[in-house]
């Protein structure tokens, strides 16, 4: 069968609409993954693929076989169609429509990350990737955040969307998630250093908008504001970098605490 070459094909148009319209993605609870690596990672974590469009010349047929085994519809298309659908300069050989994942939320949540109006997709995806690697239980998108399921966010997240529970919530709902947690907020001019927080306990961390910092709602919720020490010649850290520094300090403290408890138990 000849690959589809028309951008007016019904399924091609549907995928293009999903790529361009955040409201449609939200309404249908679907996202688009580009490239063998992201698709294979999503499949390995139980992701459900619905439709894959691929180049017969460049697609990884091991990934194609996995998709086929899971009941995903497959459509061979031309390179021109892939260029039409992709928002990258060099489109990969495959893209696929997946259902937006719903990883189970830990009960209780002991480590919560709150994103307060993070507006740049690359930053958002990078923060989610760091959060997943640092053992965060839940990421909450407060009002004003960019779309967590845009192509740029998904690429920067490198599979974090399928490892880390992500929810959108208003500040009243966020306050409910934070009950029983020590709430910290990152702020460049705070007096308290991020290393002084008690990250071995149960906590929530708020990181703010790249340009405007924390919202008033975030500052009202936070019990403590913390800053990362920097050289005087530096203005500030990128929000994704700042989040990673704090999250891995929290992980370091938790691992040290767990190790201490394990040694004490062994002695007993």
Coordinates of C-alpha atoms in Angstrom, one line a residue:
X1 CA 0.0 0.0 0.0
X2 CA 1.3 3.4 -0.9
X3 CA 2.0 5.8 1.9
X4 CA -0.5 8.6 2.4
X5 CA 0.7 11.7 0.7
X6 CA -2.3 14.1 1.2
X7 CA -2.4 16.5 4.2
X8 CA -6.2 16.5 3.7
X9 CA -6.5 12.9 4.7
X10 CA -9.1 12.6 7.5
X11 CA -6.7 11.1 10.0
X12 CA -3.8 13.4 9.1
X13 CA -6.1 16.4 9.6
X14 CA -7.2 15.0 13.0
X15 CA -3.6 14.7 14.2
X16 CA -2.8 18.2 13.0
X17 CA -5.8 19.5 14.9
X18 CA -4.5 17.7 18.1
X19 CA -1.1 19.2 17.5
X20 CA -2.4 22.7 17.2
X21 CA -5.3 22.9 19.6
X22 CA -4.7 22.5 23.4
X23 CA -8.5 22.6 24.0
X24 CA -9.0 19.6 21.7
X25 CA -6.2 17.7 23.5
X26 CA -7.7 18.5 26.9
X27 CA -11.2 17.6 25.7
X28 CA -10.2 14.3 24.2
X29 CA -7.5 13.5 26.8
X30 CA -4.9 12.8 24.1
X31 CA -1.4 13.9 23.3
X32 CA 1.1 13.5 20.4
X33 CA 4.5 11.8 21.0
X34 CA 7.2 12.3 18.4
X35 CA 10.1 9.9 17.9
X36 CA 10.9 6.3 18.6
X37 CA 12.4 7.0 22.1
X38 CA 9.4 8.8 23.6
X39 CA 6.9 6.3 22.1
X40 CA 8.9 3.3 23.3
X41 CA 9.2 4.8 26.8
X42 CA 5.5 5.5 26.9
X43 CA 4.7 1.9 25.9
X44 CA 7.1 0.5 28.5
X45 CA 5.1 2.4 31.1
X46 CA 1.7 1.2 30.0
X47 CA 0.8 4.1 27.7
X48 CA -2.0 3.5 25.3
X49 CA -1.3 4.4 21.7
X50 CA -4.3 5.0 19.4
X51 CA -2.9 6.0 16.1
X52 CA 0.7 6.1 14.7
X53 CA 1.8 7.8 11.5
X54 CA 5.2 6.7 10.3
X55 CA 7.7 6.9 7.4
X56 CA 8.3 3.4 6.0
X57 CA 11.9 4.4 5.3
X58 CA 12.9 5.8 8.7
X59 CA 10.6 4.2 11.4
X60 CA 12.0 1.8 13.9
X61 CA 10.1 -1.4 13.1
X62 CA 10.6 -2.8 16.6
X63 CA 8.5 0.2 17.9
X64 CA 6.0 -0.4 15.1
X65 CA 5.7 -4.0 16.2
X66 CA 5.1 -2.9 19.8
X67 CA 2.4 -0.5 18.8
X68 CA 0.7 -3.1 16.6
X69 CA 0.8 -5.6 19.4
X70 CA -1.0 -3.1 21.6
X71 CA -3.8 -2.6 19.1
X72 CA -2.6 0.8 17.8
X73 CA -3.7 1.8 14.3
X74 CA -0.8 2.3 11.9
X75 CA -0.7 4.6 8.9
X76 CA 2.3 4.9 6.6
X77 CA 2.8 8.5 5.4
X78 CA 5.2 10.4 3.2
X79 CA 8.0 12.6 4.6
X80 CA 6.0 15.6 3.5
X81 CA 3.1 14.6 5.7
X82 CA 5.4 14.1 8.7
X83 CA 6.9 17.6 8.1
X84 CA 3.4 19.0 8.0
X85 CA 2.5 17.4 11.3
X86 CA 5.7 17.9 13.3
X87 CA 6.6 21.2 15.0
X88 CA 10.3 20.3 14.8
X89 CA 12.8 21.3 12.1
X90 CA 13.8 17.7 11.5
X91 CA 10.8 15.5 12.1
X92 CA 11.4 12.0 13.4
X93 CA 10.3 9.0 11.4
X94 CA 7.1 8.4 13.5
X95 CA 4.6 10.2 15.7
X96 CA 1.7 8.7 17.6
X97 CA -1.5 9.8 19.3
X98 CA -1.6 8.5 22.9
X99 CA -4.1 8.9 25.7
X100 CA -3.0 11.4 28.3
X101 CA -1.7 9.1 31.1
X102 CA -3.1 9.0 34.7
X103 CA -0.3 7.5 36.8
X104 CA -1.6 6.6 40.3
X105 CA -1.1 9.3 42.9
X106 CA 0.7 8.2 46.0
X107 CA -1.3 8.1 49.2
X108 CA -0.3 10.0 51.2
X109 CA 1.7 12.4 49.0
X110 CA 4.9 13.2 50.8
X111 CA 6.7 15.2 48.1
X112 CA 4.7 17.6 46.1
X113 CA 5.9 20.1 43.4
X114 CA 3.6 23.1 42.6
X115 CA 4.2 25.0 39.4
X116 CA 3.0 28.6 39.8
X117 CA 2.3 30.1 36.4
X118 CA 5.3 28.5 34.6
X119 CA 4.7 29.8 31.1
X120 CA 7.6 28.5 29.0
X121 CA 7.0 24.9 27.6
X122 CA 10.6 23.9 27.6
X123 CA 11.0 25.0 31.2
X124 CA 7.9 23.2 32.2
X125 CA 9.0 19.9 30.6
X126 CA 12.5 20.2 32.1
X127 CA 11.1 20.7 35.5
X128 CA 8.8 17.7 35.2
X129 CA 11.8 15.6 34.1
X130 CA 13.8 16.7 37.1
X131 CA 10.8 16.1 39.4
X132 CA 10.4 12.6 38.2
X133 CA 14.1 11.9 38.6
X134 CA 14.2 13.4 42.1
X135 CA 11.3 11.2 43.5
X136 CA 8.5 13.7 43.6
X137 CA 5.1 12.1 44.2
X138 CA 2.9 14.6 42.5
X139 CA 3.3 17.7 40.2
X140 CA 0.5 20.3 40.4
X141 CA 0.0 22.9 37.7
X142 CA -1.5 26.0 39.3
X143 CA -3.4 28.5 37.2
X144 CA -1.4 30.3 34.6
X145 CA 0.9 27.4 33.6
X146 CA 1.4 26.7 29.9
X147 CA 0.0 23.5 28.4
X148 CA 1.7 20.4 29.9
X149 CA 0.9 18.3 26.8
X150 CA 2.3 20.5 24.0
X151 CA 5.0 19.0 21.8
X152 CA 7.7 21.2 23.2
X153 CA 6.8 20.3 26.8
X154 CA 6.6 16.6 26.0
X155 CA 10.0 16.6 24.3
X156 CA 11.6 18.5 27.2
X157 CA 9.9 16.1 29.7
X158 CA 11.6 13.0 28.1
X159 CA 8.9 10.6 29.3
X160 CA 8.2 12.2 32.7
X161 CA 4.5 12.6 31.8
X162 CA 4.3 8.8 32.0
X163 CA 6.2 8.4 35.2
X164 CA 4.9 11.3 37.3
X165 CA 1.3 12.1 38.2
X166 CA 0.4 15.6 36.9
X167 CA -2.8 17.4 37.9
X168 CA -4.2 20.9 37.2
X169 CA -5.7 22.6 40.2
X170 CA -6.9 25.9 41.6
X171 CA -5.3 27.3 44.8
X172 CA -8.1 26.0 47.0
X173 CA -7.6 22.5 45.7
X174 CA -3.8 23.0 46.0
X175 CA -4.2 23.9 49.7
X176 CA -6.0 20.7 50.2
X177 CA -3.2 18.7 48.6
X178 CA -0.8 20.4 51.0
X179 CA -2.5 19.6 54.2
X180 CA 0.1 18.1 56.6
X181 CA 3.0 19.2 54.4
X182 CA 5.7 21.8 55.1
X183 CA 5.2 24.2 52.2
X184 CA 8.3 26.0 50.8
X185 CA 8.4 28.6 48.0
X186 CA 11.5 29.4 46.0
X187 CA 12.2 33.1 45.8
X188 CA 15.4 34.7 44.6
X189 CA 15.6 37.3 47.4
X190 CA 14.5 35.1 50.3
X191 CA 16.6 35.2 53.5
X192 CA 16.5 31.4 54.2
X193 CA 18.7 29.1 52.1
X194 CA 17.2 26.1 50.4
X195 CA 19.6 23.8 52.2
X196 CA 18.1 24.8 55.6
X197 CA 14.7 23.3 54.8
X198 CA 13.7 20.0 56.4
X199 CA 13.5 18.0 53.2
X200 CA 13.6 14.7 54.9
X201 CA 10.0 15.2 56.1
X202 CA 6.9 15.7 54.1
X203 CA 7.0 18.8 51.9
X204 CA 5.6 20.8 49.1
X205 CA 7.7 23.1 46.9
X206 CA 6.4 26.0 44.9
X207 CA 8.3 27.4 42.0
X208 CA 7.1 30.5 40.2
X209 CA 6.8 32.2 36.9
X210 CA 10.0 32.8 34.9
X211 CA 9.6 36.6 34.7
X212 CA 7.2 37.6 37.5
X213 CA 8.1 35.1 40.3
X214 CA 5.6 33.9 42.8
X215 CA 1.9 34.9 42.8
X216 CA 0.3 36.3 45.9
X217 CA -1.7 33.0 46.2
X218 CA 1.5 31.1 46.3
X219 CA 3.1 33.3 48.9
X220 CA 0.0 33.1 51.1
X221 CA 0.2 29.3 51.0
X222 CA 3.9 29.0 51.7
X223 CA 5.1 28.7 55.3
X224 CA 8.7 29.4 54.3
X225 CA 10.5 31.2 51.4
X226 CA 13.9 29.9 50.3
X227 CA 16.6 31.0 48.0
X228 CA 19.6 29.4 46.3
X229 CA 22.9 31.1 47.2
X230 CA 24.6 32.5 44.1
X231 CA 27.6 34.6 43.2
X232 CA 27.0 38.3 43.5
X233 CA 27.6 38.9 39.8
X234 CA 24.7 36.5 38.9
X235 CA 21.2 37.9 38.4
X236 CA 19.1 34.7 38.9
X237 CA 18.8 31.1 37.9
X238 CA 16.4 29.8 35.1
X239 CA 13.3 28.4 36.9
X240 CA 14.0 24.9 35.6
X241 CA 17.6 25.1 36.9
X242 CA 16.4 26.4 40.3
X243 CA 13.8 23.7 40.6
X244 CA 16.4 21.0 39.9
X245 CA 18.9 22.4 42.5
X246 CA 16.2 22.4 45.2
X247 CA 14.6 19.1 44.3
X248 CA 18.0 17.2 44.3
X249 CA 18.9 18.8 47.6
X250 CA 15.6 17.5 48.9
X251 CA 16.4 14.0 47.5
X252 CA 19.9 14.2 49.1
X253 CA 18.5 14.9 52.5
X254 CA 15.9 12.2 52.2
X255 CA 18.4 9.6 51.1
X256 CA 20.7 10.5 53.9
X257 CA 17.9 10.3 56.4
X258 CA 16.8 6.9 55.1
X259 CA 20.4 5.7 55.3
X260 CA 20.7 6.8 58.9
X261 CA 17.4 5.1 59.8
X262 CA 18.5 1.9 58.1
X263 CA 21.8 1.9 60.0
X264 CA 20.0 2.5 63.3
X265 CA 17.6 -0.4 62.6
X266 CA 20.5 -2.7 61.7
X267 CA 22.2 -1.9 65.0
X268 CA 19.0 -2.6 67.0

